[in-house]
Short mmCIF file of C-alpha atoms and ligand atoms in Angstrom, two decimals:
data_model
loop_
_atom_site.label_atom_id
_atom_site.label_comp_id
_atom_site.label_asym_id
_atom_site.label_seq_id
_atom_site.Cartn_x
_atom_site.Cartn_y
_atom_site.Cartn_z
CA MET A 15 -8.57 -9.24 12.48
CA ALA A 16 -5.06 -9.38 11.79
CA THR A 17 -4.31 -11.68 8.79
CA ASP A 18 -1.15 -11.62 8.20
CA GLY A 19 -1.21 -15.25 6.66
CA ASN A 20 -0.42 -16.10 3.17
CA GLU A 21 -3.28 -18.35 2.93
CA MET A 22 -5.59 -15.78 1.81
CA GLY A 23 -6.41 -13.75 -1.24
CA ILE A 24 -4.19 -10.60 -1.69
CA ASN A 25 -7.03 -7.96 -1.23
CA THR A 26 -8.26 -9.53 2.11
CA ARG A 27 -4.61 -9.78 3.29
CA LEU A 28 -4.31 -6.32 2.42
CA ALA A 29 -7.19 -4.97 3.90
CA HIS A 30 -6.57 -6.56 7.41
CA SER A 31 -2.88 -6.95 7.64
CA GLY A 32 -0.50 -4.65 9.68
CA ASN A 33 -2.28 -3.80 12.74
CA ASN A 34 -4.57 -5.89 15.11
CA PRO A 35 -7.61 -3.62 15.61
CA HIS A 36 -8.21 -4.79 19.15
CA ASP A 37 -4.86 -3.25 20.16
CA TYR A 38 -6.30 0.35 19.75
CA PHE A 39 -9.57 -0.20 21.53
CA GLY A 40 -11.03 -1.75 17.98
CA PHE A 41 -10.46 1.25 15.98
CA VAL A 42 -9.96 -0.32 12.64
CA ASN A 43 -6.98 1.92 11.92
CA PRO A 44 -4.04 2.37 13.93
CA PRO A 45 -2.91 5.58 15.60
CA ILE A 46 -0.94 7.79 13.96
CA VAL A 47 1.69 8.13 17.14
CA HIS A 48 3.63 11.84 16.60
CA ALA A 49 6.62 10.57 18.88
CA SER A 50 10.11 11.47 20.14
CA THR A 51 9.86 11.06 23.56
CA VAL A 52 9.03 7.77 25.16
CA LEU A 53 8.64 7.23 29.14
CA TYR A 54 9.34 4.50 31.00
CA PRO A 55 8.11 3.67 33.92
CA ASN A 56 11.33 3.51 36.01
CA ALA A 57 15.18 3.93 36.13
CA SER A 58 15.82 0.25 36.02
CA VAL A 59 13.37 -0.03 32.68
CA MET A 60 15.16 2.82 31.52
CA ALA A 61 18.43 1.93 32.00
CA ALA A 62 17.90 -1.37 30.28
CA ARG A 63 16.11 -0.42 27.43
CA SER A 64 13.83 -2.85 28.60
CA GLN A 65 10.24 -1.93 26.81
CA LYS A 66 8.88 -2.32 23.32
CA TYR A 67 8.94 1.51 22.47
CA THR A 68 12.40 3.61 23.66
CA TYR A 69 12.51 6.90 21.09
CA GLY A 70 10.34 8.00 18.28
CA THR A 71 13.55 7.71 15.62
CA ARG A 72 13.39 3.76 16.80
CA GLY A 73 9.55 2.72 15.80
CA THR A 74 6.05 3.75 17.15
CA PRO A 75 3.03 1.64 16.38
CA THR A 76 2.37 3.78 13.46
CA THR A 77 5.56 2.47 11.64
CA ASP A 78 5.21 -0.78 13.21
CA ALA A 79 1.89 -1.10 11.25
CA LEU A 80 2.96 -0.63 8.12
CA ALA A 81 6.46 -2.75 8.21
CA HIS A 82 4.54 -5.82 9.35
CA ALA A 83 1.85 -5.28 6.69
CA ILE A 84 4.76 -5.39 4.38
CA ASP A 85 6.47 -7.70 6.07
CA ALA A 86 4.15 -9.71 5.37
CA LEU A 87 4.03 -8.78 1.29
CA GLU A 88 7.61 -9.34 1.27
CA GLY A 89 8.40 -12.49 3.12
CA SER A 90 10.74 -10.61 5.03
CA ALA A 91 12.14 -10.38 8.27
CA GLY A 92 11.94 -6.99 8.86
CA THR A 93 11.27 -3.47 6.92
CA ILE A 94 12.63 -0.13 7.83
CA ILE A 95 10.43 3.08 6.57
CA VAL A 96 12.52 5.81 5.21
CA PRO A 97 11.04 9.16 3.75
CA SER A 98 11.60 8.50 -0.14
CA GLY A 99 12.52 6.05 -2.68
CA LEU A 100 15.48 7.36 -2.96
CA ALA A 101 16.42 6.99 0.59
CA ALA A 102 15.17 3.46 0.28
CA VAL A 103 18.09 2.88 -1.94
CA THR A 104 20.72 4.90 -0.24
CA VAL A 105 20.35 3.79 3.10
CA PRO A 106 20.90 -0.01 2.57
CA LEU A 107 23.95 0.97 0.01
CA LEU A 108 25.55 2.63 3.15
CA ALA A 109 24.77 -0.18 5.53
CA PHE A 110 26.71 -2.48 3.44
CA LEU A 111 29.33 -0.69 1.50
CA SER A 112 33.16 0.38 3.02
CA ALA A 113 35.31 2.02 1.38
CA GLY A 114 37.59 -1.06 -0.74
CA ASP A 115 34.41 -2.52 -1.79
CA HIS A 116 33.02 -3.11 -5.41
CA ILE A 117 29.63 -2.93 -6.39
CA LEU A 118 28.04 -3.84 -9.53
CA ILE A 119 24.92 -1.68 -10.64
CA VAL A 120 22.73 -2.84 -13.61
CA ASP A 121 23.38 0.22 -16.18
CA SER A 122 19.72 0.46 -16.52
CA VAL A 123 19.17 2.19 -13.33
CA TYR A 124 16.51 4.72 -11.62
CA HIS A 125 18.82 7.94 -12.52
CA PRO A 126 19.49 9.23 -8.79
CA THR A 127 20.47 5.67 -7.87
CA ARG A 128 23.02 6.51 -10.38
CA ASN A 129 23.92 9.83 -8.95
CA PHE A 130 24.10 8.77 -5.63
CA ALA A 131 27.08 5.68 -6.69
CA ASP A 132 28.70 7.93 -9.12
CA THR A 133 29.31 10.58 -6.83
CA MET A 134 28.39 9.71 -3.17
CA LEU A 135 29.70 6.37 -3.05
CA LYS A 136 32.86 7.11 -5.21
CA ARG A 137 33.76 9.62 -2.67
CA LEU A 138 33.28 7.10 -0.03
CA GLY A 139 35.97 4.79 -1.78
CA VAL A 140 33.75 2.64 -3.40
CA GLU A 141 34.10 0.81 -6.46
CA VAL A 142 31.40 1.30 -9.09
CA GLU A 143 30.70 -0.71 -12.54
CA TYR A 144 27.60 -1.19 -13.93
CA TYR A 145 26.30 -3.88 -16.01
CA ASP A 146 24.49 -5.43 -18.81
CA PRO A 147 20.81 -6.01 -17.59
CA HIS A 148 20.89 -8.76 -20.43
CA ALA A 149 23.65 -10.19 -18.08
CA GLY A 150 22.11 -13.26 -16.55
CA ALA A 151 24.26 -15.73 -15.03
CA GLY A 152 26.91 -14.05 -17.34
CA ILE A 153 27.38 -11.32 -14.25
CA ALA A 154 29.85 -13.78 -12.63
CA SER A 155 32.54 -12.78 -15.14
CA LEU A 156 32.24 -9.12 -13.70
CA ILE A 157 32.43 -10.39 -9.88
CA LYS A 158 35.54 -9.33 -8.24
CA PRO A 159 37.00 -10.94 -4.68
CA ASN A 160 35.81 -7.54 -2.88
CA THR A 161 32.39 -7.36 -4.80
CA LYS A 162 29.98 -6.54 -1.74
CA VAL A 163 26.76 -5.64 -3.90
CA VAL A 164 24.85 -6.42 -6.74
CA PHE A 165 22.22 -3.68 -6.98
CA THR A 166 19.63 -4.55 -9.26
CA GLU A 167 16.40 -2.79 -10.75
CA SER A 168 13.74 -5.05 -12.77
CA PRO A 169 12.17 -4.04 -15.31
CA ALA A 170 14.47 -1.24 -16.32
CA SER A 171 13.90 2.47 -15.48
CA ASN A 172 12.36 4.09 -18.97
CA THR A 173 13.40 0.72 -21.05
CA PHE A 174 12.12 -2.26 -19.13
CA GLU A 175 14.70 -4.92 -19.95
CA VAL A 176 13.58 -7.78 -17.19
CA GLN A 177 16.59 -8.97 -15.50
CA ASP A 178 17.40 -12.89 -15.06
CA VAL A 179 17.24 -11.96 -11.27
CA PRO A 180 17.73 -15.95 -9.78
CA ALA A 181 20.93 -16.43 -12.22
CA ILE A 182 22.03 -12.84 -10.98
CA ALA A 183 21.55 -13.90 -7.07
CA LYS A 184 23.15 -17.57 -7.55
CA ALA A 185 26.45 -16.14 -8.89
CA ALA A 186 26.50 -13.54 -6.92
CA HIS A 187 25.95 -15.92 -2.92
CA GLU A 188 28.70 -17.87 -4.74
CA THR A 189 30.87 -15.45 -3.88
CA GLY A 190 29.08 -14.30 -0.72
CA ALA A 191 28.04 -10.82 -2.06
CA ILE A 192 24.59 -9.68 -1.85
CA VAL A 193 21.58 -9.07 -3.86
CA MET A 194 19.57 -5.77 -3.90
CA MET A 195 16.66 -4.89 -5.92
CA ASP A 196 14.78 -2.20 -6.46
CA ASN A 197 11.42 -3.46 -6.96
CA THR A 198 9.36 -0.40 -7.20
CA TRP A 199 7.58 -1.69 -11.29
CA ALA A 200 5.58 -4.68 -9.06
CA THR A 201 5.05 -3.76 -5.67
CA PRO A 202 5.20 -7.02 -3.84
CA LEU A 203 2.04 -8.23 -5.49
CA TYR A 204 3.29 -9.09 -8.97
CA PHE A 205 7.11 -10.25 -8.24
CA ARG A 206 8.62 -11.29 -4.91
CA PRO A 207 12.37 -10.76 -4.66
CA LEU A 208 13.12 -12.83 -1.81
CA ASP A 209 11.25 -15.59 -3.43
CA HIS A 210 13.73 -15.16 -6.46
CA GLY A 211 17.18 -15.11 -4.25
CA VAL A 212 17.34 -10.95 -3.59
CA ASP A 213 18.49 -10.52 0.28
CA ILE A 214 16.95 -6.61 0.27
CA SER A 215 13.73 -5.51 -1.21
CA ILE A 216 13.74 -1.62 -2.30
CA HIS A 217 10.28 0.19 -2.82
CA ALA A 218 9.25 3.90 -3.51
CA ALA A 219 6.27 3.10 -1.44
CA THR A 220 5.76 7.19 -3.29
CA LYS A 221 4.52 5.39 -5.86
CA TYR A 222 1.46 2.44 -5.73
CA PRO A 223 1.66 1.84 -2.61
CA ALA A 224 0.57 5.49 -1.98
CA GLY A 225 -0.98 6.05 -4.65
CA HIS A 226 -2.25 9.33 -4.70
CA SER A 227 0.88 11.76 -5.60
CA ASP A 228 0.77 13.35 -2.21
CA VAL A 229 3.13 11.32 0.02
CA LEU A 230 6.81 10.42 -0.34
CA LEU A 231 7.60 7.08 1.06
CA GLY A 232 10.47 4.00 0.74
CA THR A 233 10.53 1.34 2.46
CA VAL A 234 13.56 -1.40 2.59
CA SER A 235 12.48 -5.26 3.65
CA ALA A 236 15.73 -7.76 4.37
CA ASN A 237 15.84 -11.36 5.02
CA ALA A 238 16.84 -12.93 8.07
CA ASN A 239 20.56 -12.50 7.27
CA CYS A 240 20.42 -8.94 6.38
CA TRP A 241 18.25 -7.49 9.02
CA LYS A 242 20.33 -6.56 11.45
CA GLN A 243 23.12 -4.66 10.00
CA LEU A 244 20.39 -2.45 7.81
CA CYS A 245 18.29 -1.90 10.79
CA GLU A 246 21.27 -0.99 12.61
CA THR A 247 22.40 1.62 10.06
CA PHE A 248 18.89 3.16 9.60
CA TYR A 249 18.91 3.56 13.92
CA THR A 250 22.79 5.10 13.28
CA MET A 251 21.92 7.56 10.97
CA GLY A 252 18.08 8.59 12.30
CA CYS A 253 16.08 9.08 8.75
CA CYS A 254 13.17 7.84 10.15
CA ALA A 255 9.70 8.90 8.31
CA GLY A 256 6.96 11.22 9.81
CA PRO A 257 3.72 9.48 11.15
CA ASP A 258 1.13 10.54 8.57
CA ASP A 259 2.95 10.27 5.59
CA VAL A 260 3.51 6.28 7.31
CA TYR A 261 -0.28 6.55 8.12
CA GLN A 262 -1.00 7.56 4.41
CA VAL A 263 1.17 4.66 2.84
CA LEU A 264 -0.63 2.23 4.94
CA ARG A 265 -4.28 3.44 4.29
CA GLY A 266 -2.96 3.44 0.62
CA LEU A 267 -2.15 -0.32 0.67
CA ARG A 268 -5.61 -1.15 1.50
CA THR A 269 -6.53 -0.20 -1.86
CA MET A 270 -3.47 -1.20 -3.78
CA GLY A 271 -4.68 -4.33 -4.96
CA VAL A 272 -8.08 -2.93 -6.80
CA ARG A 273 -5.90 -0.15 -8.01
CA LEU A 274 -3.07 -1.88 -9.65
CA ASP A 275 -5.35 -4.77 -11.29
CA HIS A 276 -6.97 -1.47 -12.98
CA HIS A 277 -3.77 -0.16 -13.67
CA GLN A 278 -2.61 -3.49 -15.21
CA LYS A 279 -5.40 -3.56 -17.59
CA SER A 280 -5.61 -0.17 -18.66
CA ALA A 281 -1.62 -0.10 -19.89
CA LEU A 282 -2.32 -3.47 -21.46
CA SER A 283 -5.19 -2.18 -23.41
CA ILE A 284 -3.38 0.84 -24.27
CA ALA A 285 0.13 -0.96 -25.00
CA THR A 286 -1.38 -3.33 -27.12
CA TRP A 287 -3.54 -1.02 -29.13
CA LEU A 288 0.14 0.83 -29.56
CA GLU A 289 1.57 -1.43 -31.21
CA GLY A 290 -0.59 -1.04 -34.41
CA GLN A 291 -0.62 3.05 -34.54
CA PRO A 292 1.77 4.03 -37.58
CA GLY A 293 3.76 6.28 -35.42
CA VAL A 294 5.12 4.36 -33.00
CA ALA A 295 8.40 1.84 -33.76
CA ARG A 296 7.89 -0.34 -30.52
CA VAL A 297 6.44 -0.38 -27.09
CA LEU A 298 8.47 -1.08 -24.05
CA HIS A 299 6.11 -3.49 -21.90
CA PRO A 300 7.58 -6.70 -20.99
CA ALA A 301 4.01 -8.30 -20.46
CA LEU A 302 3.17 -7.65 -24.22
CA PRO A 303 4.71 -11.24 -26.10
CA SER A 304 6.71 -8.90 -28.61
CA HIS A 305 9.09 -7.98 -25.97
CA PRO A 306 12.14 -9.17 -26.22
CA ASP A 307 12.53 -10.60 -22.43
CA HIS A 308 8.64 -11.47 -21.91
CA ALA A 309 9.97 -14.81 -21.29
CA VAL A 310 11.35 -14.14 -18.14
CA TRP A 311 8.91 -11.74 -17.24
CA LYS A 312 6.52 -14.35 -17.95
CA ARG A 313 8.09 -16.73 -15.35
CA ASP A 314 8.97 -14.67 -12.95
CA PHE A 315 6.29 -11.92 -12.43
CA SER A 316 3.08 -12.18 -11.75
CA GLY A 317 1.37 -9.26 -12.98
CA SER A 318 2.66 -5.93 -14.67
CA SER A 319 2.04 -2.25 -13.56
CA GLY A 320 0.85 0.61 -15.32
CA ILE A 321 4.11 2.29 -16.63
CA PHE A 322 6.11 1.63 -20.26
CA SER A 323 7.80 3.32 -22.98
CA ILE A 324 7.06 3.72 -26.66
CA VAL A 325 9.75 4.67 -29.41
CA LEU A 326 8.74 7.21 -31.56
CA LYS A 327 9.15 6.03 -35.82
CA GLY A 328 12.13 8.18 -36.01
CA GLY A 329 12.68 11.82 -35.71
CA GLY A 330 14.44 13.63 -32.43
CA GLN A 331 13.52 15.83 -29.89
CA ARG A 332 11.23 18.11 -31.92
CA GLN A 333 9.23 15.17 -32.94
CA GLN A 334 8.89 14.12 -28.79
CA HIS A 335 7.94 17.80 -27.36
CA ALA A 336 5.11 18.01 -30.15
CA PHE A 337 3.88 14.74 -28.80
CA LEU A 338 3.97 15.83 -25.07
CA ASP A 339 2.65 19.05 -25.49
CA ALA A 340 -0.31 18.13 -27.28
CA LEU A 341 -1.07 16.41 -24.44
CA LYS A 342 -4.13 17.09 -22.30
CA ILE A 343 -5.10 14.67 -20.27
CA PHE A 344 -1.65 12.92 -19.36
CA GLY A 345 0.37 15.39 -17.39
CA LEU A 346 4.30 16.25 -17.55
CA GLY A 347 5.59 15.36 -14.42
CA TYR A 348 8.11 12.63 -12.74
CA SER A 349 6.73 9.98 -10.42
CA TRP A 350 4.39 7.38 -11.57
CA GLY A 351 1.74 5.10 -9.34
CA GLY A 352 -0.83 7.49 -9.05
CA TYR A 353 -4.10 7.80 -9.58
CA GLU A 354 -3.46 10.20 -12.80
CA SER A 355 -1.95 9.71 -16.13
CA LEU A 356 1.75 11.25 -16.62
CA ALA A 357 4.24 11.47 -19.48
CA VAL A 358 7.66 11.95 -19.43
CA PRO A 359 10.56 12.33 -22.05
CA VAL A 360 13.40 9.58 -21.68
CA PHE A 361 16.88 10.35 -21.72
CA LEU A 362 19.74 8.04 -22.34
CA GLY A 363 22.72 9.94 -21.86
CA ASP A 364 24.00 8.22 -18.70
CA ARG A 365 24.03 4.92 -19.75
CA THR A 366 27.33 2.96 -20.51
CA VAL A 367 25.62 -0.45 -21.93
CA ALA A 368 21.87 -0.12 -22.33
CA LYS A 369 21.47 2.80 -24.47
CA GLY A 370 20.01 1.51 -27.40
CA PRO A 371 19.94 1.94 -30.20
CA TYR A 372 16.39 2.83 -30.76
CA ASP A 373 14.44 4.19 -34.14
CA GLY A 374 13.37 7.73 -32.52
CA PRO A 375 12.74 9.33 -29.42
CA LEU A 376 11.46 7.44 -26.55
CA ILE A 377 8.01 8.81 -24.21
CA ARG A 378 7.28 6.98 -20.81
CA LEU A 379 3.91 6.96 -20.44
CA GLN A 380 2.39 6.41 -16.32
CA ILE A 381 -1.19 5.10 -17.14
CA GLY A 382 -3.67 6.27 -14.37
CA LEU A 383 -7.19 5.20 -13.38
CA GLU A 384 -8.83 7.66 -16.18
CA ASN A 385 -11.31 5.76 -18.68
CA VAL A 386 -9.05 3.83 -21.20
CA GLU A 387 -10.58 5.57 -24.29
CA ASP A 388 -10.21 9.26 -23.38
CA LEU A 389 -6.32 8.22 -22.60
CA LYS A 390 -6.08 6.80 -26.41
CA ALA A 391 -7.49 9.73 -27.55
CA ASP A 392 -5.25 11.97 -25.85
CA ILE A 393 -2.05 9.83 -26.75
CA LEU A 394 -3.46 9.81 -30.60
CA ARG A 395 -3.32 14.14 -30.18
CA GLY A 396 0.53 13.67 -28.67
CA LEU A 397 1.33 11.19 -32.26
CA GLU A 398 -0.51 12.98 -34.70
CA ALA A 399 1.29 16.38 -33.26
CA ALA A 400 4.29 14.11 -33.08
CA ALA A 401 3.90 13.59 -37.25
CA ALA A 402 3.00 17.02 -37.73
CA ALA A 403 6.59 17.98 -36.12
C1 PLP B 26 12.19 2.92 -9.62
C2 PLP B 26 12.51 3.84 -8.59
N1 PLP B 26 13.05 3.67 -7.19
C3 PLP B 26 12.91 4.83 -6.77
C4 PLP B 26 12.27 5.82 -6.72
C5 PLP B 26 12.64 7.25 -5.77
O1 PLP B 26 11.55 7.00 -5.03
P1 PLP B 26 11.18 8.95 -4.02
O2 PLP B 26 10.47 9.56 -5.40
O3 PLP B 26 9.81 8.23 -3.09
O4 PLP B 26 12.23 9.44 -4.01
C6 PLP B 26 11.71 6.17 -8.25
C7 PLP B 26 11.02 7.68 -8.08
O5 PLP B 26 10.38 7.66 -9.32
C8 PLP B 26 11.76 5.33 -9.40
O6 PLP B 26 11.36 5.45 -10.38
#
């Protein structure tokens, strides 16, 4: 059964989308096709390239299975699969920007996106400007005749401000700019960017789709207007992903719904509990009613994932490091979306607008699949160490 229709429940769709088992002898999973060369039956088919698969960089049954599954989730016209989440950011930017163009990027963007813009895009002659995550419809005043792309990420990296994406998309489209969104936090299960006016939806599939901290992968999904240009750039750049990694992400997708549900419940339980802890000034989680952007989150999103930040009550780097060093279950490591809990110190020094002020140092928590009571006990160890530092 291959069911890409939207009429079924999400876990049914995740279990069966992407490939039709009867296309490959009834095996439920698609083959992992290791490919460079594809043979043609004769010279005329070769000259016309008139067969489905033509060369390994241009797609295989394995990449098609994942791309079709993602298209069904995103409601997109096409999806490219690239070797990392960062490549899923850089490839569409290179596809749609030229020298002399202007790009507006949310100030609270994932730091390596900012680094790419500040180094490579600027070197290629693109004018880069950052906007306040709360700009909303007001972004219209920043749009110039040469603004080609508005790049959003919502909720924000590390500080979790929620943007008014429909208002931003409306303003951008009025002057013909296209809107890209890094939607890694919500996954298409909890937010479908293209339904809210976004043209290109970006995912670090490394996170929840892969789910096991062992694969790097990115997906970029475009609406019908943007698909051709995105796909041509992808072919031009030759940045295709390896078949084993693609397969692992399709495998992860099958269980993403149940994993996300667990991440969501555990993270919300811990975030709510943290609001009552004496050493915590604020919990930055958009699904909490206390979050300043909670109403926008509630309007646009249908769920929340497992990553949020806390602001310690006072102190500085000494307290932040004491908290982190006291943790026994949470690992100190980058990335998120895997089965295991992680904590990182938050650095806001690169920001120009969205940098606080906050009452104390920030720590980002990725809540994994472990038992909530064990995680709370670990966080308490951190809070006690920070208070004693
Ligand atoms: C919001 C966001 N986008 C993109 C990426 C990049 O993903 P990857 O680690 O696969 O390059 C990350 C990684 O942490 C991320 O947090």
